[in-house]
């Protein structure tokens, strides 16, 4: 049994075959799928999927790549939605200095603000930290008062950064990148305790080998688990059990 802690299954890439994709995921042992939000335009579709499939769980939050001129309005929408709907977490939030740094300052402001939203709502949060891992770790460390919990999604850092994340009580999301040759994440992940890891696909992006370059989907969690089992020298079912336990603990859902 596996949990996909990060999948954008509400995106248009799944519009034509969402039902089939969810059946395939279930057949591959995926019991639950967590959906991180992007901006105000993705909320309704995500909530309708949550309504239809009890195994799909919605989060609310403004993705750093979508922090633009209208960010104050976007944040206001997130706050309103947070009070009138059911969400299991805040995400995905963070800082992205890879694509466009025009709004870098606003991205940080919005990230900090959404961490306080998570704290107020007593919800975990999912962090996007592309080219900003050191900065996002330092912000979460600064604000950690014992009431913050969550995941550094798509972890791609050093052993020192992994240690800092463990020290502040956070988890790391492991996805398709560990199956890529020369990515180097496998060597780092080998030394991170399984107790601090969760599985994720980031579908429709970052497909694991042998699907690299194609559309990613939740069923491929199985390939990620297989690679992690190989790296850790444990069985695939042990990977499933521990990462599922961790995900249930973070999102507080009863299996
Ligand atoms: Ni994502």
CSV table of C-alpha atoms and ligand atoms in Angstrom, one decimal:
chain,number,residue,atom,x,y,z
A,1,UNK,CA,0.0,0.0,0.0
A,2,UNK,CA,1.3,3.5,-0.9
A,3,UNK,CA,0.3,7.1,-0.6
A,4,UNK,CA,1.0,9.6,-3.3
A,5,UNK,CA,1.5,12.8,-1.2
A,6,UNK,CA,1.8,15.1,-4.2
A,7,UNK,CA,0.0,14.9,-7.5
A,8,UNK,CA,-1.7,17.6,-9.6
A,9,UNK,CA,-4.3,15.2,-10.9
A,10,UNK,CA,-6.8,18.1,-11.5
A,11,UNK,CA,-4.6,19.4,-14.3
A,12,UNK,CA,-5.8,19.3,-17.9
A,13,UNK,CA,-3.3,16.4,-18.7
A,14,UNK,CA,-5.8,14.1,-16.9
A,15,UNK,CA,-9.0,15.6,-18.2
A,16,UNK,CA,-9.8,12.8,-20.6
A,17,UNK,CA,-8.9,9.7,-18.4
A,18,UNK,CA,-9.0,10.7,-14.8
A,19,UNK,CA,-11.3,7.8,-13.8
A,20,UNK,CA,-9.0,5.3,-15.5
A,21,UNK,CA,-5.9,6.9,-14.0
A,22,UNK,CA,-7.4,6.5,-10.5
A,23,UNK,CA,-8.3,2.9,-11.1
A,24,UNK,CA,-4.7,2.2,-12.3
A,25,UNK,CA,-3.4,3.9,-9.2
A,26,UNK,CA,-5.6,1.8,-6.9
A,27,UNK,CA,-4.5,-1.3,-8.8
A,28,UNK,CA,-0.8,-0.3,-8.1
A,29,UNK,CA,-1.6,-0.2,-4.4
A,30,UNK,CA,-2.1,3.6,-4.1
A,31,UNK,CA,-4.7,4.1,-1.4
A,32,UNK,CA,-4.7,7.9,-1.2
A,33,UNK,CA,-3.7,10.9,-3.4
A,34,UNK,CA,-2.9,14.3,-2.0
A,35,UNK,CA,-3.5,17.3,-4.3
A,36,UNK,CA,-1.4,20.5,-3.8
A,37,UNK,CA,-3.1,23.6,-5.2
A,38,UNK,CA,-1.6,26.0,-7.7
A,39,UNK,CA,-3.8,29.2,-7.7
A,40,UNK,CA,-7.4,30.3,-7.5
A,41,UNK,CA,-8.2,28.8,-10.9
A,42,UNK,CA,-7.5,25.2,-9.8
A,43,UNK,CA,-9.5,25.1,-6.6
A,44,UNK,CA,-13.0,24.2,-7.9
A,45,UNK,CA,-11.8,21.3,-10.1
A,46,UNK,CA,-9.7,20.0,-7.2
A,47,UNK,CA,-12.7,20.1,-4.8
A,48,UNK,CA,-14.9,18.3,-7.3
A,49,UNK,CA,-12.4,15.5,-7.5
A,50,UNK,CA,-12.2,15.3,-3.7
A,51,UNK,CA,-16.0,15.1,-3.7
A,52,UNK,CA,-16.1,12.3,-6.2
A,53,UNK,CA,-13.2,10.2,-4.9
A,54,UNK,CA,-12.9,9.8,-1.2
A,55,UNK,CA,-9.3,8.8,-1.6
A,56,UNK,CA,-8.3,12.2,-3.1
A,57,UNK,CA,-7.5,15.0,-0.7
A,58,UNK,CA,-7.3,18.7,-1.5
A,59,UNK,CA,-4.9,21.3,-0.2
A,60,UNK,CA,-5.2,25.0,-0.5
A,61,UNK,CA,-2.4,27.5,-1.2
A,62,UNK,CA,-0.7,29.8,-3.7
A,63,UNK,CA,2.2,28.1,-5.6
A,64,UNK,CA,5.3,30.4,-5.7
A,65,UNK,CA,5.5,30.4,-9.5
A,66,UNK,CA,2.0,32.0,-9.5
A,67,UNK,CA,2.9,34.8,-7.2
A,68,UNK,CA,2.3,37.8,-9.6
A,69,UNK,CA,0.9,41.3,-9.4
A,70,UNK,CA,-2.5,40.0,-8.2
A,71,UNK,CA,-1.0,38.0,-5.2
A,72,UNK,CA,-2.9,39.9,-2.5
A,73,UNK,CA,-6.2,39.0,-4.2
A,74,UNK,CA,-5.1,35.4,-4.7
A,75,UNK,CA,-4.2,35.1,-1.0
A,76,UNK,CA,-7.5,36.6,0.0
A,77,UNK,CA,-9.3,33.9,-2.1
A,78,UNK,CA,-7.2,31.2,-0.4
A,79,UNK,CA,-8.1,32.5,3.0
A,80,UNK,CA,-11.8,32.6,2.2
A,81,UNK,CA,-11.8,29.1,0.7
A,82,UNK,CA,-9.9,27.8,3.7
A,83,UNK,CA,-12.8,28.8,6.0
A,84,UNK,CA,-15.6,27.3,3.9
A,85,UNK,CA,-14.2,24.1,2.6
A,86,UNK,CA,-12.4,21.0,3.7
A,87,UNK,CA,-8.7,20.9,3.2
A,88,UNK,CA,-6.1,18.6,4.5
A,89,UNK,CA,-3.1,21.0,4.2
A,90,UNK,CA,-1.6,24.2,2.9
A,91,UNK,CA,0.3,23.8,-0.4
A,92,UNK,CA,2.0,24.0,-2.4
A,93,UNK,CA,3.8,27.0,-1.0
A,94,UNK,CA,7.4,28.2,-1.0
A,95,UNK,CA,10.0,30.0,-3.1
A,96,UNK,CA,11.0,29.2,-6.7
A,97,UNK,CA,14.2,31.0,-7.9
A,98,UNK,CA,14.6,28.8,-11.0
A,99,UNK,CA,12.0,30.2,-13.4
A,100,UNK,CA,11.5,33.9,-12.7
A,101,UNK,CA,12.8,36.0,-9.9
A,102,UNK,CA,10.8,39.1,-10.6
A,103,UNK,CA,8.6,38.5,-7.6
A,104,UNK,CA,11.2,36.9,-5.4
A,105,UNK,CA,10.5,39.3,-2.5
A,106,UNK,CA,6.8,38.8,-2.8
A,107,UNK,CA,7.3,35.1,-3.0
A,108,UNK,CA,9.0,35.1,0.4
A,109,UNK,CA,6.3,37.4,1.9
A,110,UNK,CA,3.6,35.1,0.6
A,111,UNK,CA,5.4,32.0,1.8
A,112,UNK,CA,5.7,33.4,5.3
A,113,UNK,CA,2.1,34.5,5.3
A,114,UNK,CA,0.9,31.1,4.3
A,115,UNK,CA,3.0,29.4,7.0
A,116,UNK,CA,1.0,31.5,9.5
A,117,UNK,CA,-2.2,30.5,7.7
A,118,UNK,CA,-1.2,26.8,8.2
A,119,UNK,CA,-0.4,27.4,11.9
A,120,UNK,CA,-3.8,29.2,12.5
A,121,UNK,CA,-5.7,26.4,10.8
A,122,UNK,CA,-3.5,23.7,12.5
A,123,UNK,CA,-2.7,22.2,9.1
A,124,UNK,CA,0.6,20.8,7.7
A,125,UNK,CA,2.1,22.5,4.7
A,126,UNK,CA,3.9,21.3,1.6
A,127,UNK,CA,7.0,23.3,0.5
A,128,UNK,CA,8.2,23.9,-3.0
A,129,UNK,CA,11.9,24.9,-2.8
A,130,UNK,CA,13.3,24.9,-6.3
A,131,UNK,CA,16.7,26.7,-6.1
A,132,UNK,CA,15.7,28.0,-2.7
A,133,UNK,CA,16.2,25.0,-0.3
A,134,UNK,CA,18.6,26.7,2.0
A,135,UNK,CA,16.4,29.8,2.2
A,136,UNK,CA,13.1,27.9,2.7
A,137,UNK,CA,14.8,25.7,5.4
A,138,UNK,CA,16.0,28.8,7.3
A,139,UNK,CA,12.5,30.4,7.1
A,140,UNK,CA,10.8,27.3,8.4
A,141,UNK,CA,13.5,26.9,11.1
A,142,UNK,CA,13.0,30.5,12.2
A,143,UNK,CA,9.2,30.1,12.5
A,144,UNK,CA,9.2,26.6,14.0
A,145,UNK,CA,7.7,26.9,17.5
A,146,UNK,CA,6.6,23.3,17.8
A,147,UNK,CA,3.4,23.9,15.9
A,148,UNK,CA,4.6,23.6,12.3
A,149,UNK,CA,4.6,20.3,10.4
A,150,UNK,CA,4.9,19.3,6.7
A,151,UNK,CA,6.9,18.2,3.8
A,152,UNK,CA,9.8,19.5,1.7
A,153,UNK,CA,8.4,18.3,-1.6
A,154,UNK,CA,10.7,16.9,-4.3
A,155,UNK,CA,13.7,16.9,-1.9
A,156,UNK,CA,17.0,17.4,-3.9
A,157,UNK,CA,19.4,18.7,-1.3
A,158,UNK,CA,22.5,17.8,0.6
A,159,UNK,CA,23.0,15.5,3.6
A,160,UNK,CA,23.4,18.7,5.8
A,161,UNK,CA,20.1,20.1,4.5
A,162,UNK,CA,18.4,16.7,5.1
A,163,UNK,CA,19.7,16.8,8.7
A,164,UNK,CA,18.4,20.4,9.2
A,165,UNK,CA,14.9,19.3,7.9
A,166,UNK,CA,14.9,16.3,10.3
A,167,UNK,CA,15.9,18.6,13.2
A,168,UNK,CA,12.9,20.9,12.6
A,169,UNK,CA,10.6,17.9,12.5
A,170,UNK,CA,9.8,18.0,8.8
A,171,UNK,CA,9.6,15.3,6.2
A,172,UNK,CA,11.1,15.0,2.7
A,173,UNK,CA,9.1,14.0,-0.4
A,174,UNK,CA,10.8,11.5,-2.7
A,175,UNK,CA,9.7,11.2,-6.3
A,176,UNK,CA,10.8,10.1,-9.8
A,177,UNK,CA,14.1,11.9,-9.6
A,178,UNK,CA,15.6,9.1,-7.5
A,179,UNK,CA,15.3,6.8,-10.5
A,180,UNK,CA,17.3,9.2,-12.8
A,181,UNK,CA,21.0,8.2,-13.4
A,182,UNK,CA,23.5,10.9,-12.2
A,183,UNK,CA,20.9,12.9,-10.3
A,184,UNK,CA,22.8,12.0,-7.1
A,185,UNK,CA,19.7,12.1,-4.9
A,186,UNK,CA,19.9,8.4,-4.4
A,187,UNK,CA,23.3,8.7,-2.6
A,188,UNK,CA,21.9,11.3,-0.2
A,189,UNK,CA,18.6,9.5,0.3
A,190,UNK,CA,20.5,6.3,1.3
A,191,UNK,CA,21.5,8.0,4.5
A,192,UNK,CA,18.2,9.6,5.4
A,193,UNK,CA,16.1,7.6,7.9
A,194,UNK,CA,12.9,6.1,6.3
A,195,UNK,CA,11.0,7.7,9.2
A,196,UNK,CA,11.5,11.1,7.6
A,197,UNK,CA,10.4,10.2,4.0
A,198,UNK,CA,7.2,10.1,2.1
A,199,UNK,CA,6.5,9.1,-1.5
A,200,UNK,CA,5.2,11.5,-4.2
A,201,UNK,CA,4.9,11.6,-8.0
A,202,UNK,CA,4.4,15.3,-8.7
A,203,UNK,CA,2.2,14.0,-11.6
A,204,UNK,CA,2.0,15.0,-14.4
A,205,UNK,CA,5.6,16.0,-14.1
A,206,UNK,CA,8.9,14.1,-13.3
A,207,UNK,CA,8.0,10.6,-14.4
A,208,UNK,CA,10.2,7.9,-13.0
A,209,UNK,CA,12.2,5.5,-15.2
A,210,UNK,CA,11.0,3.8,-17.4
A,211,UNK,CA,8.3,6.4,-18.1
A,212,UNK,CA,10.7,9.4,-18.0
A,213,UNK,CA,9.6,12.1,-20.5
A,214,UNK,CA,6.0,10.8,-20.6
A,215,UNK,CA,3.1,12.0,-18.5
A,216,UNK,CA,3.5,11.0,-14.9
A,217,UNK,CA,0.7,9.4,-12.9
A,218,UNK,CA,0.0,8.1,-9.4
A,219,UNK,CA,0.4,4.4,-10.3
A,220,UNK,CA,4.1,5.1,-10.9
A,221,UNK,CA,4.6,5.5,-7.1
A,222,UNK,CA,5.2,1.8,-7.4
A,223,UNK,CA,8.4,2.4,-9.5
A,224,UNK,CA,9.6,5.0,-7.1
A,225,UNK,CA,9.0,2.7,-4.1
A,226,UNK,CA,10.9,0.0,-5.9
A,227,UNK,CA,13.9,2.2,-6.4
A,228,UNK,CA,13.8,3.4,-2.8
A,229,UNK,CA,13.6,-0.2,-1.6
A,230,UNK,CA,16.7,-1.0,-3.6
A,231,UNK,CA,18.6,2.1,-2.2
A,232,UNK,CA,17.6,1.2,1.4
A,233,UNK,CA,18.1,-2.5,1.1
A,234,UNK,CA,14.6,-3.2,2.4
A,235,UNK,CA,11.4,-4.7,0.8
A,236,UNK,CA,9.1,-2.7,-1.2
A,237,UNK,CA,6.3,-3.4,1.2
A,238,UNK,CA,8.4,-2.1,4.1
A,239,UNK,CA,8.8,1.2,2.1
A,240,UNK,CA,5.0,1.2,1.6
A,241,UNK,CA,4.3,0.6,5.3
A,242,UNK,CA,6.6,3.2,6.7
A,243,UNK,CA,5.9,6.0,4.2
A,244,UNK,CA,2.2,5.4,4.5
A,245,UNK,CA,2.5,5.6,8.2
A,246,UNK,CA,4.4,8.9,7.9
A,247,UNK,CA,1.9,10.4,5.4
A,248,UNK,CA,-1.1,9.5,7.6
A,249,UNK,CA,0.7,11.1,10.6
A,250,UNK,CA,1.4,14.3,8.6
A,251,UNK,CA,-2.1,14.7,7.2
A,252,UNK,CA,-3.9,13.2,10.1
A,253,UNK,CA,-6.1,10.9,8.1
A,254,UNK,CA,-7.2,7.6,9.5
A,255,UNK,CA,-6.5,4.8,7.1
B,1,LIG,NI1,3.9,20.3,-7.4
